[in-house]
Coordinates of C-alpha atoms (C1' of nucleotides) in Angstrom, one line a residue:
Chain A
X284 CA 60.6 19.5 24.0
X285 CA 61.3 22.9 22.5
X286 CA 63.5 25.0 24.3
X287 CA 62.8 27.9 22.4
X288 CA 65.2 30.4 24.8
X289 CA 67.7 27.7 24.2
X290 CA 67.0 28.0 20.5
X291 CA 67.4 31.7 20.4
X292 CA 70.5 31.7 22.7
X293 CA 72.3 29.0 20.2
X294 CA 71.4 31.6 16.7
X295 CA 72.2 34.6 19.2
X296 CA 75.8 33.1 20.7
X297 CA 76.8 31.9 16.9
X298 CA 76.8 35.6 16.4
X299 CA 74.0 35.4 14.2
X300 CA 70.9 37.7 14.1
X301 CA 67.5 36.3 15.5
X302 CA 65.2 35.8 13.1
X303 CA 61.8 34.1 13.1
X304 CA 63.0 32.1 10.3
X305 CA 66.0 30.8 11.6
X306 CA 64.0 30.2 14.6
X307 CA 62.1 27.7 12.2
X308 CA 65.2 26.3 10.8
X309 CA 66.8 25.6 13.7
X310 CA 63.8 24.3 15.8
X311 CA 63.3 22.4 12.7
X312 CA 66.6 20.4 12.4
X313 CA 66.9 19.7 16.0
X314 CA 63.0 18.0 15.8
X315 CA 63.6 15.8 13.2
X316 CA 66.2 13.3 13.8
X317 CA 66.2 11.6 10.7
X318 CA 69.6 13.7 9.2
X319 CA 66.7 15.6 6.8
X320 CA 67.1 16.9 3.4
X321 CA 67.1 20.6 3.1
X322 CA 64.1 19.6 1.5
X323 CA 62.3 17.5 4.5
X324 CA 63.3 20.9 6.3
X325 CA 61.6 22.9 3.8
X326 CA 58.3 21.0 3.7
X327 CA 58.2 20.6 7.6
X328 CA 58.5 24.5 8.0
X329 CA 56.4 25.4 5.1
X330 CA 53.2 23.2 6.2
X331 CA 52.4 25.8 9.3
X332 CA 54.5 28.4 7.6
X333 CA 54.0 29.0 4.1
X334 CA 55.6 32.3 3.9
X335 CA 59.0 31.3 4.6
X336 CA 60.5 31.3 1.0
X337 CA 62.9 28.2 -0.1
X338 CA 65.8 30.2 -0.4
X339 CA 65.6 31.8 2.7
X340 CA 66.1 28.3 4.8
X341 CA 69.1 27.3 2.1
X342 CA 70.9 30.0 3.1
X343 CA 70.2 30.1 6.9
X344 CA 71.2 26.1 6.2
X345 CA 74.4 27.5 5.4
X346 CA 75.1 30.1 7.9
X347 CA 74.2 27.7 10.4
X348 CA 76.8 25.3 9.3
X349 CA 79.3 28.1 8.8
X350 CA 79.2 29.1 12.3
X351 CA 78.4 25.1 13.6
X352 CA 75.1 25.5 14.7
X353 CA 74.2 22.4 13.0
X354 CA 76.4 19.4 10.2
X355 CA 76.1 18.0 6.6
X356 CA 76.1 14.6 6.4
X357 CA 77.9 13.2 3.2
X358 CA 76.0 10.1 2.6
X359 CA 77.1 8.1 -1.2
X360 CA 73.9 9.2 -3.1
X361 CA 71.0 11.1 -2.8
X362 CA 71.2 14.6 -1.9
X363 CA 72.9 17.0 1.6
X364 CA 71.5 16.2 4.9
X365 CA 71.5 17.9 7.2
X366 CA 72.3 16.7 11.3
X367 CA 72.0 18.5 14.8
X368 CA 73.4 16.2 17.0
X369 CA 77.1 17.5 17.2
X370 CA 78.8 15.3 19.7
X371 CA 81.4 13.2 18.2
X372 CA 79.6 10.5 16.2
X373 CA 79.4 7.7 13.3
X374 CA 76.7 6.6 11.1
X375 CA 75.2 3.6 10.1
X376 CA 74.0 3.5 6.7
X377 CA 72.2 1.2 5.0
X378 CA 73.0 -0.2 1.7
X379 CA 68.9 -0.4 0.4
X380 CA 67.7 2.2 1.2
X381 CA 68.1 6.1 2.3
X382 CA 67.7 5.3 6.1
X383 CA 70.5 6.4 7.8
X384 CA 71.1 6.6 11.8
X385 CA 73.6 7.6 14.1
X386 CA 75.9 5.5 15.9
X387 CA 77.7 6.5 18.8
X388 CA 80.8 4.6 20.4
X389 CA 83.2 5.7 23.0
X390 CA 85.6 2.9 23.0
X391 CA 85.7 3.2 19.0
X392 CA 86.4 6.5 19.1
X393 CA 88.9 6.0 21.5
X394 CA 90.6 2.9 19.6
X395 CA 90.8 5.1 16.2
X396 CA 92.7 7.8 18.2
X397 CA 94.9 5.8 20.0
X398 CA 95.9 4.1 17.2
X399 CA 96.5 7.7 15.2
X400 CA 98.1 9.5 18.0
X401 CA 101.7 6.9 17.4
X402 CA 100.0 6.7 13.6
X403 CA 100.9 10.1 11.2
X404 CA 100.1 10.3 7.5
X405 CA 102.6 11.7 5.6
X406 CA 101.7 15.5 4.5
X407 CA 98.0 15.5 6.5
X408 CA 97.3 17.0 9.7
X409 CA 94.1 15.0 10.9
X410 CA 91.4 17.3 12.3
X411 CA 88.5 14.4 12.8
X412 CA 87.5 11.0 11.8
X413 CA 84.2 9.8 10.9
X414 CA 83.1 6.0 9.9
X415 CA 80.8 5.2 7.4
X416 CA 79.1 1.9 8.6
X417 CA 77.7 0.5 5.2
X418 CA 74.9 -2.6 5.8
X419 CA 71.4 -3.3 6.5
X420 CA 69.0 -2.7 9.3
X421 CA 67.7 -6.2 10.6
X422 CA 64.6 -3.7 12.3
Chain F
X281 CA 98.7 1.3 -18.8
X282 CA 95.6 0.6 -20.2
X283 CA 94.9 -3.0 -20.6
X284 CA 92.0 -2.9 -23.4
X285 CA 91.6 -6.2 -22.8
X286 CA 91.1 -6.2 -19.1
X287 CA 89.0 -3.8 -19.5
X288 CA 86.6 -5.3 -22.0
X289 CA 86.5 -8.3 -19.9
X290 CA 86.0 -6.7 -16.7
X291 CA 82.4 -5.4 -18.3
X292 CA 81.7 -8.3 -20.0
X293 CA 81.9 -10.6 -16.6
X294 CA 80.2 -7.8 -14.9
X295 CA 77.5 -9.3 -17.1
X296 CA 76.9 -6.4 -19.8
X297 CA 77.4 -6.0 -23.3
X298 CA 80.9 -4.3 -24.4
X299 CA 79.9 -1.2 -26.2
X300 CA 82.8 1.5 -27.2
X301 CA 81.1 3.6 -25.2
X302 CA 81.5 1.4 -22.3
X303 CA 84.8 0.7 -22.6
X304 CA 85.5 4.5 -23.3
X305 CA 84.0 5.6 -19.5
X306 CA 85.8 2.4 -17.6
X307 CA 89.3 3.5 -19.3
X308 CA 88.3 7.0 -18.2
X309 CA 87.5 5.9 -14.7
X310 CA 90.4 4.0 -14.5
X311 CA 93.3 6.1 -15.7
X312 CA 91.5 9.3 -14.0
X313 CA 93.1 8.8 -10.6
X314 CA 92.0 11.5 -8.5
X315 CA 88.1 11.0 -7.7
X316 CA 86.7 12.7 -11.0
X317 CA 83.0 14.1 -11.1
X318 CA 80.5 13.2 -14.2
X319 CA 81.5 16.4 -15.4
X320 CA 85.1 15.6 -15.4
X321 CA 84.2 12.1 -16.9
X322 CA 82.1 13.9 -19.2
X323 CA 85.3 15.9 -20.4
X324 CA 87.8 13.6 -20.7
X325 CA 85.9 11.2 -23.1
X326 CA 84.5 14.2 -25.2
X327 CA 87.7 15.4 -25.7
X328 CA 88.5 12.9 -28.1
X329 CA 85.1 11.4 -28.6
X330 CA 83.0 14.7 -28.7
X331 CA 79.9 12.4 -30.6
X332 CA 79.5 10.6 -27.2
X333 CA 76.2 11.5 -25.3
X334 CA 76.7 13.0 -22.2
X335 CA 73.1 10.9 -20.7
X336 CA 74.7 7.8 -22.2
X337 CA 77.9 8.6 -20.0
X338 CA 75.7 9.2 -16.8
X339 CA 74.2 6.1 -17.6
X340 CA 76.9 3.9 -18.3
X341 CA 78.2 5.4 -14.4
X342 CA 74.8 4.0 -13.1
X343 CA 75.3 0.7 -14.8
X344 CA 79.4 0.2 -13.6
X345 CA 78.0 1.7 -10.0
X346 CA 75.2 -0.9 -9.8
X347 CA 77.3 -3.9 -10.9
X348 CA 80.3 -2.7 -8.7
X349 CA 82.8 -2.2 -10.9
X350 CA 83.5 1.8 -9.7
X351 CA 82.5 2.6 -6.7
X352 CA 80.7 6.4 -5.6
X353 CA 82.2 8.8 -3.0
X354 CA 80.2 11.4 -1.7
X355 CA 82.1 14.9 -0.1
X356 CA 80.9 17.2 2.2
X357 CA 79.2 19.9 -0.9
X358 CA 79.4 19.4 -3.9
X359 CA 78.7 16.7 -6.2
X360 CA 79.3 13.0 -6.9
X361 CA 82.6 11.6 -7.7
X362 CA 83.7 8.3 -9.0
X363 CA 86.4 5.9 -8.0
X364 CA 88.0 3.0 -9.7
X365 CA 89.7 1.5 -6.9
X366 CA 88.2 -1.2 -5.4
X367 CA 90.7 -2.5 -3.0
X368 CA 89.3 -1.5 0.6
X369 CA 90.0 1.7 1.2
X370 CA 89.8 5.0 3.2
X371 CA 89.5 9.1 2.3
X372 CA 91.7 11.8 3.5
X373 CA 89.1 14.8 2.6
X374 CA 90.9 18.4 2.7
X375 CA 88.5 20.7 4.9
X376 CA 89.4 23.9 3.0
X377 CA 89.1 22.6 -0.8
X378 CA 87.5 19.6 -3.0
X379 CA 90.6 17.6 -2.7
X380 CA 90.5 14.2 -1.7
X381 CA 93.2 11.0 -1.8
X382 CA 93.1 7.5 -1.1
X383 CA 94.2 5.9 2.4
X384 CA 95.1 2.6 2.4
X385 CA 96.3 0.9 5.7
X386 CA 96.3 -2.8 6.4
X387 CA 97.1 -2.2 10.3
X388 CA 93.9 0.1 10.5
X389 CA 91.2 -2.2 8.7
X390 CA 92.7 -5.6 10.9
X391 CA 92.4 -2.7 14.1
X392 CA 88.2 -2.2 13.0
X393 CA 87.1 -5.8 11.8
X394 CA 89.3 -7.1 15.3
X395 CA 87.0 -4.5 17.5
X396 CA 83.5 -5.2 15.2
X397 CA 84.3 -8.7 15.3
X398 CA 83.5 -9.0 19.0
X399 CA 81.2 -6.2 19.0
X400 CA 77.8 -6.0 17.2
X401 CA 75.3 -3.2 16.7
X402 CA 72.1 -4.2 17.5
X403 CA 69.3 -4.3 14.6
X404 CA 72.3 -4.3 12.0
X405 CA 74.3 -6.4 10.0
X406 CA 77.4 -4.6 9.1
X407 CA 79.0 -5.0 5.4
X408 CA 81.5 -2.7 5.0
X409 CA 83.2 0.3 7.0
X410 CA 84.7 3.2 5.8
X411 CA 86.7 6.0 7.4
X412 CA 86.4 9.8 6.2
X413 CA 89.6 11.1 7.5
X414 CA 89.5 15.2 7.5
X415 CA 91.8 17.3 8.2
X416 CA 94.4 19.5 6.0
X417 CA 97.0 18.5 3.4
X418 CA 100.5 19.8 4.3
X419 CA 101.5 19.8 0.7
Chain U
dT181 C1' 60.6 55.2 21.8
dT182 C1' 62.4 56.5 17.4
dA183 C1' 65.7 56.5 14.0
dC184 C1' 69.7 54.3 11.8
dT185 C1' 72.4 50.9 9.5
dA186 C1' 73.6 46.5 8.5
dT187 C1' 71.7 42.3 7.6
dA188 C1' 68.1 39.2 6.4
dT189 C1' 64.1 37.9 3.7
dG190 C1' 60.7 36.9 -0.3
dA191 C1' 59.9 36.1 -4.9
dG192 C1' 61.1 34.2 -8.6
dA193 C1' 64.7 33.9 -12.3
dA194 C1' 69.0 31.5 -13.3
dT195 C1' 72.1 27.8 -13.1
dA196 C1' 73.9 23.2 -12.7
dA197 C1' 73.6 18.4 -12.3
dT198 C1' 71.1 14.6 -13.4
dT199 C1' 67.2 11.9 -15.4
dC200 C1' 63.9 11.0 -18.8
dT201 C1' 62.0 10.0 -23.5
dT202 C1' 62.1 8.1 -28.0
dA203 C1' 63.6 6.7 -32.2
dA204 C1' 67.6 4.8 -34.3
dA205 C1' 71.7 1.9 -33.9
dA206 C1' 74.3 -1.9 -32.5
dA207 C1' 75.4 -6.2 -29.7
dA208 C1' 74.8 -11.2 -28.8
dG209 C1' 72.6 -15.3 -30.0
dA210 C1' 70.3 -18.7 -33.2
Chain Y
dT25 C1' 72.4 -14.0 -41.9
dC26 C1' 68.2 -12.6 -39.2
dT27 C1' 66.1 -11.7 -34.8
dT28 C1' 65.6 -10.0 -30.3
dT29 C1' 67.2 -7.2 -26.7
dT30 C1' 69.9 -3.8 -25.1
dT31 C1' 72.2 0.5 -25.8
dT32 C1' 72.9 5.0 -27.6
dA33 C1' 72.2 10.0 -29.2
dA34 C1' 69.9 14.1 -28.7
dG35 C1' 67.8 17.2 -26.4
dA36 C1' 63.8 18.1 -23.4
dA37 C1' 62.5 17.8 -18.6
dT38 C1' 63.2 17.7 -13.9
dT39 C1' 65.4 18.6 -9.5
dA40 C1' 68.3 20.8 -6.3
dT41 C1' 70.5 24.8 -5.3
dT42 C1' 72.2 29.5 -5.9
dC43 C1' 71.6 34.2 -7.3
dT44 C1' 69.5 38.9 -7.7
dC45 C1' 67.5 42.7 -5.8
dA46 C1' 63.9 45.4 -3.8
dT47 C1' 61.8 45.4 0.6
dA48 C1' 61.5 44.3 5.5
dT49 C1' 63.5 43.6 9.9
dA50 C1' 66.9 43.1 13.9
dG51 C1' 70.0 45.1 16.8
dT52 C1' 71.9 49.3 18.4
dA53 C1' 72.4 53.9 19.7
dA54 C1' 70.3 58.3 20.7

DNA sequence: TTACTATATGAGAATAATTCTTAAAAAAGA
DNA sequence: TCTTTTTTAAGAATTATTCTCATATAGTAA
């Protein structure tokens, strides 16, 4: 479930000081699977730990995806989430609602860079590819 | 250049009344090729139409968005930008700055409806797919 | 352990983007 | 034209996020 050490060791080896608070952030982002607002993560800490202020956990939000601890998500409305799993992966979004989830696929992922290692585009180095699956759930 | 015409019956099949204000935000959209924000939106029209409310403008956004005449893009930070282009389409994103371009290639979408024509993703009915190429701009 | 220094935090003010409210104005239809 | 419905202007309100700065704490070195 949670591994705090791990949890420590990730904040620690990112080069980042150990706080309880980052702790919460990260132990947080890594519970909730649902690529949460930085305002699901706010409510989630708060409830057993009201003392944590707001901007604390927007800024250790950002140092943790300065040093790639965790990702943002660019979804087309609503507001930043926020997304722990950081293998290589797509997303499925859907077009009703907020819901999004991931979706990972080896032989897609190795289709798209097969087809862009013959493939350049003039005057842009690719660094990664994501897909943004647009449709509804049927569940 | 800017085909008033088209324009005012582009809105008016959309099925909403042609206001000047309307017609003011779709030229904007339109001419503006490079992914403008509200703001930007907001700037452009005010420039020579200062008497134009900037709610109406966020509105009449909402309004085109809903009816699919522009379509939104969403980048890693900051905030929403607008596209008139509604050809399918992909987006180079710059990693270091806000910059982003259009990516159209033919070979690429018959590559990804080919592969997601044989394959399906369970509990999901896909509509569209879009790639998020990132990387760095060599010019 | 204690002290030191850099960094992180809490609290709330400030800012920025967007949405809401309402009365007045304008569009489309009869 | 007159009527009905939709749209607009203006600015207040809301929401998400960033900033400020005094205090507290983590990591390190003695």
């Amino acid at each position: 479930m949670m591994d705090l050490i791990g949890i420590r060791e990730q904040i620690s080896n990112a080069g980042l000081k150990v706080t309880p608070q980052r702790m919460l952030v990260l132990e947080a982002v890594s519970v909730m699977k649902n690529h949460p607002t930085a305002d699901n993560i706010i409510d989630f800490i708060r409830k057993n730990h009201p003392n944590v202020a707001v901007g604390t956990i927007y800024k250790i939000l950002d140092n943790f995806v300065e040093k790639g601890l965790i990702k943002m998500v660019k979804t087309d409305k609503d507001k930043m989430r926020y997304d722990s799993v950081l293998t290589n992966h797509h997303h499925l979004y859907c077009a009703g609602s907020d819901r999004i989830e991931d979706y990972e696929d080896n032989e897609l992922n190795t289709l798209i860079s097969n087809y862009f290692s013959t493939k350049t585009i003039d005057g842009f180095t690719i660094e990664d590819i994501k897909l943004q699956i647009i449709g509804r759930f049927t569940n």
